Coordinates of C-alpha atoms and ligand atoms in Angstrom, one line a residue:
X1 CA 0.0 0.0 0.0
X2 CA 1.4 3.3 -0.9
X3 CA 2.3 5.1 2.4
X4 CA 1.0 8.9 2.8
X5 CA 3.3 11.9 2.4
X6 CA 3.0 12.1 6.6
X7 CA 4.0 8.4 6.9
X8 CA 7.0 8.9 4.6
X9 CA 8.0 12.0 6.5
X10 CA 7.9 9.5 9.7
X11 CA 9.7 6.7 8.2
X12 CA 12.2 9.5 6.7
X13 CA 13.4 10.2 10.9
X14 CA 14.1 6.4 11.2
X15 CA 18.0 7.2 9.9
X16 CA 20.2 6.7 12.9
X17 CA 20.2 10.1 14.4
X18 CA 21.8 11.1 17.4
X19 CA 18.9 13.0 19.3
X20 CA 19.4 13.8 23.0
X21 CA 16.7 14.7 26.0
X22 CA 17.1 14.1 29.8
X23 CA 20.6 13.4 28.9
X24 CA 19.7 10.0 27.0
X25 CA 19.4 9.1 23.0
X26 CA 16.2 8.8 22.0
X27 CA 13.9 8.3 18.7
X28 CA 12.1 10.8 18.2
X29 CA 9.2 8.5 15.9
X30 CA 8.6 6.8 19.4
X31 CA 9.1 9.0 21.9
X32 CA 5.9 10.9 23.8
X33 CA 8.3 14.5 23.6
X34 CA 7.3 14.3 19.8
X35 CA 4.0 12.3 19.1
X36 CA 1.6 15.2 19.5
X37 CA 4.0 17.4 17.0
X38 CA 4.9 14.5 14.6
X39 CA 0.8 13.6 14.5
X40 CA 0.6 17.3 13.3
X41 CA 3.3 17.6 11.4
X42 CA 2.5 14.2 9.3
X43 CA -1.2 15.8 8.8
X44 CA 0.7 18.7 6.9
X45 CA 2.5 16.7 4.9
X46 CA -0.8 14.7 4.4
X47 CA -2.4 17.3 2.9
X48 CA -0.5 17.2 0.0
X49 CA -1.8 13.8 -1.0
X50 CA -5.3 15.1 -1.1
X51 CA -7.0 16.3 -4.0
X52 CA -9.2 18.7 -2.9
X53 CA -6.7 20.8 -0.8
X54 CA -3.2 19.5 -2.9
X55 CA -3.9 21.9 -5.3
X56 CA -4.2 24.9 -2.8
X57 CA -0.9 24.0 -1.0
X58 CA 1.0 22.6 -3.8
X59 CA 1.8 23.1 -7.2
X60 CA 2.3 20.1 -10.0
X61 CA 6.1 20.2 -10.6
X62 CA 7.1 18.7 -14.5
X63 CA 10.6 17.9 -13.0
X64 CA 9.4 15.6 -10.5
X65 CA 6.1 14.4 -12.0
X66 CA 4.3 15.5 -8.5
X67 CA 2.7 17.9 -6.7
X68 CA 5.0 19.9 -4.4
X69 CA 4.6 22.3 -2.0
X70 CA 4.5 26.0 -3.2
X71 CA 7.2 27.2 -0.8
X72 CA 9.1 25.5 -3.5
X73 CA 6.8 27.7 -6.1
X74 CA 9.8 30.4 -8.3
X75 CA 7.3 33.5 -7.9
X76 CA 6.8 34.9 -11.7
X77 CA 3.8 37.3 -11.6
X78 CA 1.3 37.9 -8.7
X79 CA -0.5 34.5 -9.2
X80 CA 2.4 33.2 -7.8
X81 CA 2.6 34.6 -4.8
X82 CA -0.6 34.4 -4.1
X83 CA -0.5 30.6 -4.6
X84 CA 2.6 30.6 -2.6
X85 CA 0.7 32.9 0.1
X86 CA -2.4 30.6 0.8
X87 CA -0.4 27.6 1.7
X88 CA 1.5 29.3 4.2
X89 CA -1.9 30.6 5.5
X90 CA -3.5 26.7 5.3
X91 CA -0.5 25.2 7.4
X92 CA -0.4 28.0 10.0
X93 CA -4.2 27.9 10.1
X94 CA -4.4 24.1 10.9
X95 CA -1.8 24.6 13.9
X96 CA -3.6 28.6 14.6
X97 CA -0.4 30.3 13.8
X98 CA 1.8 28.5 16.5
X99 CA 3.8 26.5 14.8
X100 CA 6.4 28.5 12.9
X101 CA 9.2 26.1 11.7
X102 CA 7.1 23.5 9.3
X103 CA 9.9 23.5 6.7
X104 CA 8.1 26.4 4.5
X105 CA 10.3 29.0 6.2
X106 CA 13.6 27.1 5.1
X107 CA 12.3 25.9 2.0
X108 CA 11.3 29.5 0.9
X109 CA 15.5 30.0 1.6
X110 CA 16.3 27.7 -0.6
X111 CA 14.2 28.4 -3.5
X112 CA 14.8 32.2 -2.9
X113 CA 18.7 31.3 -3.5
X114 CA 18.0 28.9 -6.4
X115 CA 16.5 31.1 -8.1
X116 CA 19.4 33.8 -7.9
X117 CA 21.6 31.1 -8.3
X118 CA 24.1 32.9 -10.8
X119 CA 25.0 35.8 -8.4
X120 CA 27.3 33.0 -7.0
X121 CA 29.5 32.0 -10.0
X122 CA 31.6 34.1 -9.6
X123 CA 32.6 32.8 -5.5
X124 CA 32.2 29.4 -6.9
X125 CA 31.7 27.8 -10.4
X126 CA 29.7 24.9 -9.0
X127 CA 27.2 26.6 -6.6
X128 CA 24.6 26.3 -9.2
X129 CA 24.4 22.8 -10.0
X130 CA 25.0 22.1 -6.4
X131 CA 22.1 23.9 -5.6
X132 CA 20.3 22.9 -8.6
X133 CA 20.4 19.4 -7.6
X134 CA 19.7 19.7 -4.0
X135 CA 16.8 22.1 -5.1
X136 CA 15.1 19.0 -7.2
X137 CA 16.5 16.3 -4.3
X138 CA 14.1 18.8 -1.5
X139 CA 11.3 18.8 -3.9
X140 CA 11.9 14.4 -5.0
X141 CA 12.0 13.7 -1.0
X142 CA 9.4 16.0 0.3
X143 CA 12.3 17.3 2.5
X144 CA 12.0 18.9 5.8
X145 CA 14.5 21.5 6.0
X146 CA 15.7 23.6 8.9
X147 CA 18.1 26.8 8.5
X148 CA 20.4 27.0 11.8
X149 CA 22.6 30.2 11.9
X150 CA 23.5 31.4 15.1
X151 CA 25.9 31.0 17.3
X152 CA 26.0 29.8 20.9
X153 CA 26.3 32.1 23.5
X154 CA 29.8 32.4 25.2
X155 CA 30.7 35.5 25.4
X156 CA 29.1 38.4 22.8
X157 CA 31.5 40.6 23.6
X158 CA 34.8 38.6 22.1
X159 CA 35.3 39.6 18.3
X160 CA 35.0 36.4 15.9
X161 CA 38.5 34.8 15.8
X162 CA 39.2 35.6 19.8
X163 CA 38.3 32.2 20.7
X164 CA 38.4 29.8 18.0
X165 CA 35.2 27.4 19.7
X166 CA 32.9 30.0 19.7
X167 CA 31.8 29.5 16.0
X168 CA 31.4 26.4 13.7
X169 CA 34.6 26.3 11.6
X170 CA 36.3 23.6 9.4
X171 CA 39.2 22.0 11.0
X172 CA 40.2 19.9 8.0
X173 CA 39.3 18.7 4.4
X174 CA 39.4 15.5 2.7
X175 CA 38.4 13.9 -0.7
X176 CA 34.9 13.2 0.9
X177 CA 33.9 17.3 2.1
X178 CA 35.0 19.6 5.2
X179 CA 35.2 18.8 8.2
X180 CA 33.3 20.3 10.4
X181 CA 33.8 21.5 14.4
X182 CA 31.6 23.2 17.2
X183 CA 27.9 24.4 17.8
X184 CA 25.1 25.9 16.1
X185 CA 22.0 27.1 17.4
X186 CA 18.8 26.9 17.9
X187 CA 17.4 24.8 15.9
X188 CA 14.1 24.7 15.8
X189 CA 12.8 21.5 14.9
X190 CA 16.0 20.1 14.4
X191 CA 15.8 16.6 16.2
X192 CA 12.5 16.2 13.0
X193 CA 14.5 17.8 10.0
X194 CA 15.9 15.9 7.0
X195 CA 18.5 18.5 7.0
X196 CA 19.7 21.3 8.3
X197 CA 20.9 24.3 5.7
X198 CA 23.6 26.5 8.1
X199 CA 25.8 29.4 7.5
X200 CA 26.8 32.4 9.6
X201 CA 24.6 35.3 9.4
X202 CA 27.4 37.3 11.2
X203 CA 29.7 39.1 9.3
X204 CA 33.0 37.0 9.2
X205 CA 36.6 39.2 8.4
X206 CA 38.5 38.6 5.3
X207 CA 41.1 37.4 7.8
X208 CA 39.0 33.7 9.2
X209 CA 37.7 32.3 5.9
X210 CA 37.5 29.0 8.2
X211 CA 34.1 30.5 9.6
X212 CA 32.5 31.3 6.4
X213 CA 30.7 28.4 5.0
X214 CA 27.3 27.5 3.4
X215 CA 26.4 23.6 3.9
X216 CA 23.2 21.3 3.8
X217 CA 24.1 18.9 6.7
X218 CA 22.2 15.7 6.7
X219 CA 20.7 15.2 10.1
X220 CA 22.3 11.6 10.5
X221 CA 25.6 12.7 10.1
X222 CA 28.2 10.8 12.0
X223 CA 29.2 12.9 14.8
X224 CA 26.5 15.2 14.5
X225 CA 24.4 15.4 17.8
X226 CA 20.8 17.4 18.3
X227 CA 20.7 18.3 22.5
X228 CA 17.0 19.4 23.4
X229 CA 15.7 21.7 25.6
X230 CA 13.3 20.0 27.9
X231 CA 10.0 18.6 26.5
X232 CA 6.4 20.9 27.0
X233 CA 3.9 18.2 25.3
X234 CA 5.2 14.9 27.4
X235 CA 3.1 14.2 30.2
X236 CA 0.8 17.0 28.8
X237 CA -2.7 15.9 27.9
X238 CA -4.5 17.4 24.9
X239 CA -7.3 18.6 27.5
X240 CA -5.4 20.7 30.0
X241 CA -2.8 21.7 27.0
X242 CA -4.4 21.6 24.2
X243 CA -1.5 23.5 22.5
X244 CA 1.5 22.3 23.6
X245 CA 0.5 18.7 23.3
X246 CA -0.1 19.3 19.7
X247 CA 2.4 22.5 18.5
X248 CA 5.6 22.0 20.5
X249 CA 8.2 22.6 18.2
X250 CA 11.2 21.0 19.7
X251 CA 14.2 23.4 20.2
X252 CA 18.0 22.1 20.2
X253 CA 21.2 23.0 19.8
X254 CA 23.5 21.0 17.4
X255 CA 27.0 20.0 18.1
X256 CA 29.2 19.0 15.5
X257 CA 31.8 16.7 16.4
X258 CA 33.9 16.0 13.5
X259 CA 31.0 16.0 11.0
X260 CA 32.0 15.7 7.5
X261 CA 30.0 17.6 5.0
X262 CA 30.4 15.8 1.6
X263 CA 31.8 18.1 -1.0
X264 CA 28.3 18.0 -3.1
X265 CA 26.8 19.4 -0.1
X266 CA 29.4 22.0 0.6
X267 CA 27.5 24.9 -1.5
X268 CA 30.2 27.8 -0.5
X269 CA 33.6 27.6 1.3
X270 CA 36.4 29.8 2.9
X271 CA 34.4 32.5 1.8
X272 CA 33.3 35.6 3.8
X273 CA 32.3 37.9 0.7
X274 CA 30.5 35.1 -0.9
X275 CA 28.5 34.4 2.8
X276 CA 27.7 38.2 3.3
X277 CA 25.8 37.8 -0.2
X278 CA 23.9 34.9 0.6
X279 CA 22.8 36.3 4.0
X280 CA 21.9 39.5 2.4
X281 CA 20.0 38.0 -0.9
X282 CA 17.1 39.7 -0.5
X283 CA 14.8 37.0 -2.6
X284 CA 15.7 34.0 0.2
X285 CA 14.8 37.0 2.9
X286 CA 11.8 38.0 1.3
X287 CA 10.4 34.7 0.4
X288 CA 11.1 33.2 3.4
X289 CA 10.0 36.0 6.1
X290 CA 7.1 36.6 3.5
X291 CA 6.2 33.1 5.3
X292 CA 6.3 34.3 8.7
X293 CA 4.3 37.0 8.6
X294 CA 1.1 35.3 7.2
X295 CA 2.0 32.8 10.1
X296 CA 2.2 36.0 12.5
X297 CA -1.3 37.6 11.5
X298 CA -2.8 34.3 11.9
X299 CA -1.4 33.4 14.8
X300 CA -2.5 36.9 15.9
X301 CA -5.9 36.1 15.1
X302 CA -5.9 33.4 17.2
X303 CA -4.8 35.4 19.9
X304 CA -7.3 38.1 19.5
X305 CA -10.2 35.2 19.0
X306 CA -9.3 34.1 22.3
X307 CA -8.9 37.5 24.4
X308 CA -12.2 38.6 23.4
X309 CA -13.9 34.8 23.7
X310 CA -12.2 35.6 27.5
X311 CA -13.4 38.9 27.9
X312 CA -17.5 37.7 26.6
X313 CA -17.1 34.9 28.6
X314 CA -16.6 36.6 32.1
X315 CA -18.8 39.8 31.3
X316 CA -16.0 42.5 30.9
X317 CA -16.3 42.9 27.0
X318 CA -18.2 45.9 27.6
X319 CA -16.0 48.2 29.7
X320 CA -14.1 50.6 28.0
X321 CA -10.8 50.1 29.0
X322 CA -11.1 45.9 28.1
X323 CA -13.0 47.5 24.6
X324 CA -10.0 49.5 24.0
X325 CA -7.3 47.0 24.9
X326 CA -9.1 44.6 22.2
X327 CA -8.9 47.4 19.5
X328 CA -5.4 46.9 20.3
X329 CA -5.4 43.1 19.1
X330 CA -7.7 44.2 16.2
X331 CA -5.3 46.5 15.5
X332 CA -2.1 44.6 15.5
X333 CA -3.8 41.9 13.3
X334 CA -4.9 44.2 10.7
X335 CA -1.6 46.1 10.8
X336 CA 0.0 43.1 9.8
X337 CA -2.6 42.0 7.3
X338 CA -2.0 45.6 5.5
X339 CA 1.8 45.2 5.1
X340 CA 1.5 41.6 4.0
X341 CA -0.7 43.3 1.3
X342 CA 1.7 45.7 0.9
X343 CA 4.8 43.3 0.5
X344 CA 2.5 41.6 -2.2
X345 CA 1.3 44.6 -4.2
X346 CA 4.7 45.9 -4.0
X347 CA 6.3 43.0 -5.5
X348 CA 9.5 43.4 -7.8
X349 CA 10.7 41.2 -10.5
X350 CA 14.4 40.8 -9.9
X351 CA 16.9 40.0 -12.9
X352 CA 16.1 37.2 -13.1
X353 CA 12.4 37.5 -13.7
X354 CA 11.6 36.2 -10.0
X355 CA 8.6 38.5 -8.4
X356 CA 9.9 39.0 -5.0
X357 CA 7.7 40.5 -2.5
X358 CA 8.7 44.0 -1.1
X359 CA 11.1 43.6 2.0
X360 CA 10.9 46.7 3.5
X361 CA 7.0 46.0 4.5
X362 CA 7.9 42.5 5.4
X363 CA 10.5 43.7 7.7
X364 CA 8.4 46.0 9.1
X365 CA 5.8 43.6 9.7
X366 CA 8.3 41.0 11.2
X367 CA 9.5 43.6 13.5
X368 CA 6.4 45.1 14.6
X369 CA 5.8 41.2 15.7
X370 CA 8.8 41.2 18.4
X371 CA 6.6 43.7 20.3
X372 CA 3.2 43.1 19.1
X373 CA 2.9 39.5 20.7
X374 CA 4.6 40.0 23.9
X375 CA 2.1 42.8 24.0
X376 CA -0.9 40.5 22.9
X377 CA -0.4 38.4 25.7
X378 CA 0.1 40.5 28.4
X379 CA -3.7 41.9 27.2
X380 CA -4.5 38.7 27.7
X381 CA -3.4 38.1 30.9
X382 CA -4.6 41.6 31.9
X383 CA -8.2 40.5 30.8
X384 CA -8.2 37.0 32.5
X385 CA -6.9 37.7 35.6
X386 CA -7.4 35.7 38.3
X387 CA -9.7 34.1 36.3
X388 CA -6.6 31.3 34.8
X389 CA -6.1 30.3 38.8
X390 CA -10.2 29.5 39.3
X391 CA -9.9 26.1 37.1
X392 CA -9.7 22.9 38.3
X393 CA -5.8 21.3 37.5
X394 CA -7.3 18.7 35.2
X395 CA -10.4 19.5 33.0
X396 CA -11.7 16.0 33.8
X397 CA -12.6 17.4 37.3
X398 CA -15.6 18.9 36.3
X399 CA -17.3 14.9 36.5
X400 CA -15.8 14.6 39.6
X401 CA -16.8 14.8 43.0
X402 CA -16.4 18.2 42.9
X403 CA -18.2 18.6 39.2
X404 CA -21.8 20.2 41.4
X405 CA -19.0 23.0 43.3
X406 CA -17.6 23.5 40.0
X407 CA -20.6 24.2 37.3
X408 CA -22.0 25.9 39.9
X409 CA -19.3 28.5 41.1
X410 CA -17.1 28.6 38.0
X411 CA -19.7 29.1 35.4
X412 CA -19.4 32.2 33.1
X413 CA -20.9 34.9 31.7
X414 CA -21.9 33.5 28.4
X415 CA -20.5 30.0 29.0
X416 CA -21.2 26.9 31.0
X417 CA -18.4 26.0 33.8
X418 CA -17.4 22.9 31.3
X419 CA -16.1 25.4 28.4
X420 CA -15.3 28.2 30.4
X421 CA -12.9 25.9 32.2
X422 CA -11.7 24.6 28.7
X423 CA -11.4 28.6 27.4
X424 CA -9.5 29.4 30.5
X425 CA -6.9 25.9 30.1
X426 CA -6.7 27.1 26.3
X427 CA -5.6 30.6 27.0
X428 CA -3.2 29.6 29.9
X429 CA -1.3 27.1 27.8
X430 CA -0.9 30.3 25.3
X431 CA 0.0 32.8 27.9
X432 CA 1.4 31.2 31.1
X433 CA 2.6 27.9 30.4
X434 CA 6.0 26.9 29.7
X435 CA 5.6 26.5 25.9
X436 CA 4.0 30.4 26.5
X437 CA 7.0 31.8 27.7
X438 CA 9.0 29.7 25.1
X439 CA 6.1 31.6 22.6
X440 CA 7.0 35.3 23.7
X441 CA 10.9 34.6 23.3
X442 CA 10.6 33.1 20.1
X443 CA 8.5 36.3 18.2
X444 CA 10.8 38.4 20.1
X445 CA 14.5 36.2 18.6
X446 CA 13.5 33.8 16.2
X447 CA 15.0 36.6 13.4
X448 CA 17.6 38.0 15.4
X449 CA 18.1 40.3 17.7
X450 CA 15.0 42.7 17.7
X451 CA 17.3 45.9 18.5
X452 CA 19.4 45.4 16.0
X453 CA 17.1 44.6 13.7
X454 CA 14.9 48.0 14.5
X455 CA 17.9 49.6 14.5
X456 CA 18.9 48.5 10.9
X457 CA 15.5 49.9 9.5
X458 CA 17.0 53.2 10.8
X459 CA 20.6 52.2 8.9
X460 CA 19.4 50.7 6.0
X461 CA 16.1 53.0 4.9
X462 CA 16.5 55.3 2.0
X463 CA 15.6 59.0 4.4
X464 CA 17.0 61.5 2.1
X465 CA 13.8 63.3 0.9
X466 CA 12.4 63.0 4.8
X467 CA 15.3 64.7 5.8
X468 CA 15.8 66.8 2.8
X469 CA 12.0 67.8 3.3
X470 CA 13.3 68.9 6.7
X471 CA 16.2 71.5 5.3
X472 CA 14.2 72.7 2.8
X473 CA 11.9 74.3 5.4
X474 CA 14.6 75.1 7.3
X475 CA 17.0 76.8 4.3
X476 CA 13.7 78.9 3.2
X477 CA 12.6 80.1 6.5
Ligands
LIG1 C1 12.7 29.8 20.8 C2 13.7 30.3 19.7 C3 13.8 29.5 18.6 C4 14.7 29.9 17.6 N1 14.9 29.2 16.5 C5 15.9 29.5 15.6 C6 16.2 28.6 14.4 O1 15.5 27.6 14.2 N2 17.2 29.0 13.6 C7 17.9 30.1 13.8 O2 18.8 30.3 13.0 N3 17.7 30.9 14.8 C8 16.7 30.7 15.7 N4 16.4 31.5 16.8 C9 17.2 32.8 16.9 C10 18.6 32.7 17.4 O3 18.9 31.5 17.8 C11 18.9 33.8 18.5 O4 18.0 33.6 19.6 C12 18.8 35.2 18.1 O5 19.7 35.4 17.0 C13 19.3 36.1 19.1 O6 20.6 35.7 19.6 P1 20.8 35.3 21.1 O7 19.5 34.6 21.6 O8 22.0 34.5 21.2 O9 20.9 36.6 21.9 P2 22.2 37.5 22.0 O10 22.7 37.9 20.7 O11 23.2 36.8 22.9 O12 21.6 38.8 22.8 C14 21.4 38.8 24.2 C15 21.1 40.2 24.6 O13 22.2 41.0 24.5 C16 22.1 42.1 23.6 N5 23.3 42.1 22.7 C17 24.0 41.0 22.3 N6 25.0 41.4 21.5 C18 24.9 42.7 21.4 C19 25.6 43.7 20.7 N7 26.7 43.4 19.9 N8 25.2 45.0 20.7 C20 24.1 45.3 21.4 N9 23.4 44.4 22.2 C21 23.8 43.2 22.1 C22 20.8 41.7 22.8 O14 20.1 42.9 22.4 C23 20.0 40.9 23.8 O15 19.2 41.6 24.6 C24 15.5 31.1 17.8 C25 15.3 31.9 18.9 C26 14.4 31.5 19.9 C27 14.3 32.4 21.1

């Protein structure tokens, strides 16, 4: 019996990977940490098989003789985009938003720097057909694919060089590929990916070309090893935690013990000019953060749903300062719908005839999202009060001995004690569980550093007439 696109994906972990938690290996096909995620995950992937939403997420590729999914899509006119668009917004809205790292992020990298490809003949003569044939290998194997580029943290105020394990560098080469020594993080869903595409997006000097490489690291590698952070869905019952049973993405950091890359998947070497081009190729950028954002609004959505589902349920939806802190949601949500317009409308065909979406109102969308959802669930939290404290520890206490005390005492507004009870579990595993707190860090990092980045709209925008403007005024006055 053919196997579905999910099961594949499943089989696909079974490879001999070194995946650590609790200090002990583990497979991750079998272990609780990952059921919930993997079940989703699979359903994803599922989707791709089915006819009646294939077609919505996926695009039939003549190279491969299948449908693939349209983060793989080269955007050539608006059609594109939009067909690339609506299956980010299918996958985030079958996991509300929350789960961020489902491959289309890193596979939107990818195709963004296949299909600039030629920029990077002249660092390397064989970057294309490397790329090329990974490109069509992704697509052929329905690959999961995680980008990891940042570096652990030692000490961030040593310059790059100082101390020689702070960043991944190549101790040695061989016929086979580089190999390859030190850490990388975080990798989100790393102990799930097929691969791992990593590459510094720090600047490395002319002086350490044996920081600056560009690899696609097979995630059985001998001596690579994937460390995660302690499990939110284990022991976590859909009831209680609806949410992080279901949408933990697992983080972990990678260490690299020896690993050697072969040589076909060594796309750029020794090459700090050629890896400050690839981390500033503005189609990979916009393609892929053009992915995040839809994710953000709808994950904002959510959030909003459920702050003014709180707010009816306990009777406060009317006051005017609750009224005004759910404009604020509204807000936020529509803000981010705009500039996704924006990026979309806006879109510019390159030189190479890809239609790449308009980076300056993604960016501004993606950092508006390091504030807005920290703020978004301190509304929340604001709204529900004490209310996340006045539920039972397990929902299944409601048929309890206690089940009169409860439907009785901790009914709502609009809603019986039952789902006001589920509301309240729902919203706490978003706001105040661990996975919350995990949440609030991650749309605050996941692209970097949020100062820097706001600071880099400052560096980067094009303010001349603003400020000429300005003199103008002051020159004629
Ligand atoms: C949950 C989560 C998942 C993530 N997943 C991924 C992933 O899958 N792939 C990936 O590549 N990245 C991922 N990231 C992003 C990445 O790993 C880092 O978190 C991000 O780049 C910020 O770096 P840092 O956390 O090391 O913070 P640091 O850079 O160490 O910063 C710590 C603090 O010091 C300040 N600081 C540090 N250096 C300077 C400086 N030079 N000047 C001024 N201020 C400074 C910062 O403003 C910050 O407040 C993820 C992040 C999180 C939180």
């Amino acid at each position: 019996m053919q196997l579905t696109r999910g099961e594949q994906f499943i089989n696909s972990l079974k490879d001999g990977r070194k995946v650590w938690l609790e200090g002990k290996e583990i497979e991750v096909t079998t272990h609780a940490a990952f059921h919930g995620t993997l079940n989703t995950i699979s359903r994803l992937f599922t989707m791709l098989d089915e006819p009646e939403l294939s077609n919505q997420i996926g695009f039939y590729d003549t190279a491969q003789e299948k449908i693939v999914h349209n983060a793989f899509l080269l955007p050539r006119e608006q059609a594109d985009l939009r067909k690339r668009a609506a299956a980010f917004r299918i996958w985030a809205e079958h996991t509300n938003g929350v789960m961020s790292r489902l491959s289309d992020y890193a596979r939107s990298r990818l195709t963004g720097w296949y299909a600039t490809k030629e920029r990077y003949h002249v660092y390397d003569k064989h970057f294309g057909d490397k790329i090329s044939r990974y490109y069509e290998e992704a697509k052929a194997k329905d690959l999961f694919l995680t980008a990891v580029q940042r570096e652990p943290q030692v000490n961030r105020s040593q310059a790059i060089g100082d101390d020689p394990d702070a960043i991944l560098r190549v101790i040695g080469k061989n016929s086979e590929g580089l190999i390859v020594r030190g850490a990388k993080m975080i990798a989100t869903a790393g102990p799930y990916s097929n691969d791992f595409i990593v590459y510094p997006v720090t600047k490395i000097p002319e002086n350490h070309p044996e920081y600056a490489h560009m690899m696609i690291v097979p995630a059985n590698s001998k001596g690579l090893h994937m460390m995660c952070r302690e499990s939110f869905a284990e022991l976590r019952n859909h009831h209680d935690y609806p949410i992080s049973s279901r949408y933990d993405e697992m983080d972990a950091v990678l260490f690299f013990d020896d690993v050697v890359v072969p040589w076909e998947r060594v796309l750029l070497h020794d090459n700090p000019e050629a890896l400050w081009q690839i981390r500033m190729n503005e189609a990979s950028s916009s393609l892929a953060y053009h992915q995040s954002i839809i994710r953000l609004q709808v994950k904002l959505e959510f959030v909003t749903g459920l702050a003014c589902a709180i707010a009816e349920s306990i009777g406060v939806n009317q006051f005017l300062n609750i009224q005004e802190k759910l404009g604020e949601l509204v807000n936020q949500v529509q803000t981010i719908k705009g500039l996704i317009i924006a990026s979309e409308v806006e879109a510019k065909a390159d030189e190479f005839g890809n239609l790449i979406p308009a980076f300056t109102y993604i960016e501004t969308a993606r950092n508006l999202g390091s504030r807005y959802y920290p703020r978004a669930l301190e509304i929340i939290q604001t709204i529900g009060a004490g209310g996340f404290f006045q539920v039972p520890s397990t929902c299944s206490e409601i048929e309890g001995p206690l089940g009169t005390y409860i439907q009785t005492y901790l009914q709502g507004a609009s809603l019986k004690a039952d789902e006001k009870v589920k509301l309240f579990k729902l919203a706490w595993d978003l706001v105040g569980s661990p996975l919350a707190s995990r949440h609030k860090l991650y749309e605050q990092f996941y692209a970097g550093d949020p100062v820097r980045n706001l600071a880099g709209q400052y560096v980067n925008f094009d303010k001349d007439k603003m400020i000429g403007e300005v003199f103008s005024m002051v020159r004629s006055s």
